[in-house]
PDB file of C-alpha atoms in Angstrom:
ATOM      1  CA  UNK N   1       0.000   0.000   0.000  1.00 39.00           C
ATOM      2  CA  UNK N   2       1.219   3.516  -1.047  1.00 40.00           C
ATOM      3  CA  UNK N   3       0.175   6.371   0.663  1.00 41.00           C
ATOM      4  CA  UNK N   4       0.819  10.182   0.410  1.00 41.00           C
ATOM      5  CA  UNK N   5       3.326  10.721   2.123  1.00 42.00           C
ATOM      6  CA  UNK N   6       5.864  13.700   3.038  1.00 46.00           C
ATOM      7  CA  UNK N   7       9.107  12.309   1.852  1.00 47.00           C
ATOM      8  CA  UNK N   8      10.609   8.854   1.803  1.00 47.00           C
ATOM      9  CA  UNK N   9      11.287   7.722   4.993  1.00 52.00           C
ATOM     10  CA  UNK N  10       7.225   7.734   5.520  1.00 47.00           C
ATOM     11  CA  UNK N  11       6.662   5.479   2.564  1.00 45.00           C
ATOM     12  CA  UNK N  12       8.575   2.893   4.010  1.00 46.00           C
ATOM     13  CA  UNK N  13       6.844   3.811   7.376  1.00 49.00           C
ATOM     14  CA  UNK N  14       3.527   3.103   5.418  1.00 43.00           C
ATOM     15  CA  UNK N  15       4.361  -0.110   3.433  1.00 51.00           C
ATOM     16  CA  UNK N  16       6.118  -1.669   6.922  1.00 67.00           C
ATOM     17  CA  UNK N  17       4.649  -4.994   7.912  1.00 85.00           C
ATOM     18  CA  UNK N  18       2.454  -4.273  11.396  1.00 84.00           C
ATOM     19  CA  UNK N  19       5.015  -7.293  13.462  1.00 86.00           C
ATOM     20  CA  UNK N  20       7.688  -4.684  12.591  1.00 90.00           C
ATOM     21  CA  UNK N  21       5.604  -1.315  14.154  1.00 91.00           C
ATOM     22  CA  UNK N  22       4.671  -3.568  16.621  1.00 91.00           C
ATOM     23  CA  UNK N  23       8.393  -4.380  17.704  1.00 93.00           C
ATOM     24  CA  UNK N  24       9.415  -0.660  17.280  1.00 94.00           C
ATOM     25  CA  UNK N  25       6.111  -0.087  19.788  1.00 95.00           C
ATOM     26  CA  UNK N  26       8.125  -2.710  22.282  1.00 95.00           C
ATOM     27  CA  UNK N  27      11.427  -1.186  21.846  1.00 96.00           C
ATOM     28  CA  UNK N  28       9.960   2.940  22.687  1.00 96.00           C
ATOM     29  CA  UNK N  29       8.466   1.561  25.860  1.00 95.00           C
ATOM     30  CA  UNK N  30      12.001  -0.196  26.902  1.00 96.00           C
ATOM     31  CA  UNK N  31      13.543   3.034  25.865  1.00 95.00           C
ATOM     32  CA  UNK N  32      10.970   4.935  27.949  1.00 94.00           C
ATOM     33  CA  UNK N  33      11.512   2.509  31.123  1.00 93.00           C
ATOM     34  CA  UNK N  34      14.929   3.252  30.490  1.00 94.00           C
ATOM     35  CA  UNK N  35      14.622   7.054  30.627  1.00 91.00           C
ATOM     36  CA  UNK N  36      12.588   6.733  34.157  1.00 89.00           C
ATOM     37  CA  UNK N  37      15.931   5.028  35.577  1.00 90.00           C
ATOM     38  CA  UNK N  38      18.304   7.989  34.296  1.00 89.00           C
ATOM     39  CA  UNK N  39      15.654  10.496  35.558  1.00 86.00           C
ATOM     40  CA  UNK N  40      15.715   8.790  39.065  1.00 84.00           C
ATOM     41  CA  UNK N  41      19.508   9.176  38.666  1.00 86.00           C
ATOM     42  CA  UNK N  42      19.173  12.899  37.591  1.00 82.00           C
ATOM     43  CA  UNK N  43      16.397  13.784  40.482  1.00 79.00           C
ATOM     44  CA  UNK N  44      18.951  11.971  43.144  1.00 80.00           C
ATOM     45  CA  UNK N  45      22.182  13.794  41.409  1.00 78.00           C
ATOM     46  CA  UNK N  46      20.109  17.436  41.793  1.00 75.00           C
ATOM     47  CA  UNK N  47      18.339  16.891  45.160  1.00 74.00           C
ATOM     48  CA  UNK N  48      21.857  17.912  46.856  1.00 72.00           C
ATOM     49  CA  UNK N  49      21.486  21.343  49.557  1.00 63.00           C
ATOM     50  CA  UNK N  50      23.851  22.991  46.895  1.00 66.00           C
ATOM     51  CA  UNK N  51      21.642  22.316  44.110  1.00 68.00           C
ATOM     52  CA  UNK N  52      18.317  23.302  45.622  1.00 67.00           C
ATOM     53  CA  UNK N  53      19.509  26.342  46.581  1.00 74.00           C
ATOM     54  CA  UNK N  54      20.522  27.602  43.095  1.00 76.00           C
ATOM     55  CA  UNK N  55      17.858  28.586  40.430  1.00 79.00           C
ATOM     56  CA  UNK N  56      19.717  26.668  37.910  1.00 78.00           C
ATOM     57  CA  UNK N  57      19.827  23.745  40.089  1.00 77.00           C
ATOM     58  CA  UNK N  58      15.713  23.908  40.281  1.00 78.00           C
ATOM     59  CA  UNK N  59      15.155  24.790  36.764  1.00 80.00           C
ATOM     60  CA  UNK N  60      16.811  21.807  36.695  1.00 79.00           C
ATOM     61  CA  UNK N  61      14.944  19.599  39.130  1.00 79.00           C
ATOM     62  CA  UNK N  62      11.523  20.967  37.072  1.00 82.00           C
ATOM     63  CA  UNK N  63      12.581  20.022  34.315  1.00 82.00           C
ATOM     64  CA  UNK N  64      12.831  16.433  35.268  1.00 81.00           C
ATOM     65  CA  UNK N  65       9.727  16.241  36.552  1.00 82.00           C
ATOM     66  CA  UNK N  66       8.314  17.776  33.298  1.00 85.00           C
ATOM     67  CA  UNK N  67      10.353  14.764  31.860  1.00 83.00           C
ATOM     68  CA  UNK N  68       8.375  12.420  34.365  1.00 83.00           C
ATOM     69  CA  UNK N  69       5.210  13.406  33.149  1.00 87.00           C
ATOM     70  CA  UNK N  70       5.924  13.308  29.691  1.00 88.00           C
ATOM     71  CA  UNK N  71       7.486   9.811  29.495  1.00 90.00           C
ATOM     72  CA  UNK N  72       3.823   9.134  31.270  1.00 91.00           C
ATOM     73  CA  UNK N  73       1.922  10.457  28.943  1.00 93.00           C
ATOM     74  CA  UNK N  74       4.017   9.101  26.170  1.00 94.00           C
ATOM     75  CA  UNK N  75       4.047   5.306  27.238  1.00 94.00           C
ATOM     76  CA  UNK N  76       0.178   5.434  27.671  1.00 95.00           C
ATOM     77  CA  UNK N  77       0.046   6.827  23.834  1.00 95.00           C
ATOM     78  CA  UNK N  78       1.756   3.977  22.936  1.00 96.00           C
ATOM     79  CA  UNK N  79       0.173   1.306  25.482  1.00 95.00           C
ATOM     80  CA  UNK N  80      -3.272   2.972  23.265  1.00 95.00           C
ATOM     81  CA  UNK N  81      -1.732   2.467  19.990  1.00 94.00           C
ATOM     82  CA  UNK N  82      -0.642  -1.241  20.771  1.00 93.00           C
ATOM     83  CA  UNK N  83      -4.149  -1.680  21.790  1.00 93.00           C
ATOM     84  CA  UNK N  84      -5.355  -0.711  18.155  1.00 92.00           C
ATOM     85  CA  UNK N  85      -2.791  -3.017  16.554  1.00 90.00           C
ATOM     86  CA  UNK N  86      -4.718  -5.939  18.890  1.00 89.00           C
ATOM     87  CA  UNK N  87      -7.956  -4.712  17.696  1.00 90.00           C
ATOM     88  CA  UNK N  88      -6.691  -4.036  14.181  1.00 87.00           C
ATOM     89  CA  UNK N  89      -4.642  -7.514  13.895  1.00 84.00           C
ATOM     90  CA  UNK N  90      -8.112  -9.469  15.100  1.00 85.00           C
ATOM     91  CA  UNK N  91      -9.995  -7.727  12.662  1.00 84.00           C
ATOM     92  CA  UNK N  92     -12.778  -5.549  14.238  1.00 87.00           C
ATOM     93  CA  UNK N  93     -14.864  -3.771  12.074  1.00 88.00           C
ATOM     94  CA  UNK N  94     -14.601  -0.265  11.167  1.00 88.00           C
ATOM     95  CA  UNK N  95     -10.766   0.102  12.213  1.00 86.00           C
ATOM     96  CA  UNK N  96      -7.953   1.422   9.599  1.00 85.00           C
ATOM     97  CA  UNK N  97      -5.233  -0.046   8.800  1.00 86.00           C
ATOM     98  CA  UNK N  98      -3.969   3.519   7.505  1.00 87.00           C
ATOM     99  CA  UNK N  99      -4.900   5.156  11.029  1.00 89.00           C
ATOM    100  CA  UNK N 100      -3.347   2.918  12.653  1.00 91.00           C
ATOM    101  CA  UNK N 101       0.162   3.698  10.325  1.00 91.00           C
ATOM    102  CA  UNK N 102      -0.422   7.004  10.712  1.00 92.00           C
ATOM    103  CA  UNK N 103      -0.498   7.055  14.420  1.00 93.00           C
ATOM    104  CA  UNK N 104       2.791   5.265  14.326  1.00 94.00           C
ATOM    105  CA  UNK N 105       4.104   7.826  12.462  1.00 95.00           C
ATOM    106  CA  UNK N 106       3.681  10.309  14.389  1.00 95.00           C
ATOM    107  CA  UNK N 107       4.609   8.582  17.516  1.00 96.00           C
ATOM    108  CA  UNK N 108       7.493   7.750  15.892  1.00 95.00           C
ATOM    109  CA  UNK N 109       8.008  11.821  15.185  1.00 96.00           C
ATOM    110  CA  UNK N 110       7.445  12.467  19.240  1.00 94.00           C
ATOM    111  CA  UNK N 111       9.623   9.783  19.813  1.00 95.00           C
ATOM    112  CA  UNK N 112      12.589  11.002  18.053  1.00 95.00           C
ATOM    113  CA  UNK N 113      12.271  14.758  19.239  1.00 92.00           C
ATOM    114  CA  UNK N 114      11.689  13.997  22.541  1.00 91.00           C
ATOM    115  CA  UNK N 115      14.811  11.899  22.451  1.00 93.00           C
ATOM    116  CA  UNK N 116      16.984  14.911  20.947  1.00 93.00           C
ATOM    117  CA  UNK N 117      15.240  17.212  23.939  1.00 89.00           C
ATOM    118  CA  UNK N 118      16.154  14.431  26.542  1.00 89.00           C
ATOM    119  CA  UNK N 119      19.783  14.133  25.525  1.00 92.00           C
ATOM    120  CA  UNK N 120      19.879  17.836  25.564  1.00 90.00           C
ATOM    121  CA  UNK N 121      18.721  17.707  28.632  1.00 86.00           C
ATOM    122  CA  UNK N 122      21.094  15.073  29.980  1.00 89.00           C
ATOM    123  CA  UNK N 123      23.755  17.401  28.639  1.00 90.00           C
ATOM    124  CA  UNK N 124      22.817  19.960  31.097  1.00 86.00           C
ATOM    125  CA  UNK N 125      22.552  18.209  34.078  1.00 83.00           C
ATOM    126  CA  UNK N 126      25.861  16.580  33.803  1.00 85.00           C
ATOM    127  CA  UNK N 127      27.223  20.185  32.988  1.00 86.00           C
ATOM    128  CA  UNK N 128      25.901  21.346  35.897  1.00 81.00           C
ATOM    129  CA  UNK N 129      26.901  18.598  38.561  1.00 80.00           C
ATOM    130  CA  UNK N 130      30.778  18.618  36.744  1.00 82.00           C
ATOM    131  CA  UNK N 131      30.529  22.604  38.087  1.00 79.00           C
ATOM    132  CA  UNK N 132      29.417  21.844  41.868  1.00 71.00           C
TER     133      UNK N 132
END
């Protein structure tokens, strides 16, 4: 199946075979789980006397839990979307198999920039802990 698309990499996106969206589904929530550890690390590396008592230090500490919430919100899109695969795969009426790609897509997107923001992110922290 072909759909319109905005460049290449979507095409393939589109004409994947659902067991492989359904493994890169698997693989953001590991990645996800993963995050949660590092931002444990992060909130334990920042909650230091020295840290809370700089603005920097809880700029810091709010953006983690902004993190928190997001990787929340995030795995529950994708818990949803597996759902739909399920639904899709046992073929209930009235479900697309072009939503359903579409979705991926741009969970994939959110995926992908929220990684680049989180490594950004990392960067800072560790910038800031080399300086205390």
């Amino acid at each position: 199946m072909n759909a319109k698309s905005s460049g290449p990499k979507k095409e393939i996106l589109l004409d994947s075979a659902l067991d492989v969206l359904h493994k890169e589904s698997v693989e953001w929530t590991n990645i996800i789980a993963f995050w949660k550890d590092e931002s444990k690390f992060f909130t334990d590396l920042l909650d230091k006397e020295k840290v809370n008592n700089s603005e920097y230090g809880q700029m810091l500490q709010y953006l983690d839990k902004i993190h928190e919430s997001l990787f929340d919100y995030l795995a529950a899109d994708i818990v949803d979307h597996e759902r739909l695969l399920s639904r899709l795969v046992r073929g209930e009426e009235g479900l697309s198999d072009k939503d359903y790609r579409e979705k991926h897509a741009t969970l994939k997107e959110q995926m992908d920039l929220f990684t680049n923001d989180f490594r950004e992110f990392k960067k800072m922290v560790f910038g800031y802990a080399k300086k205390l």
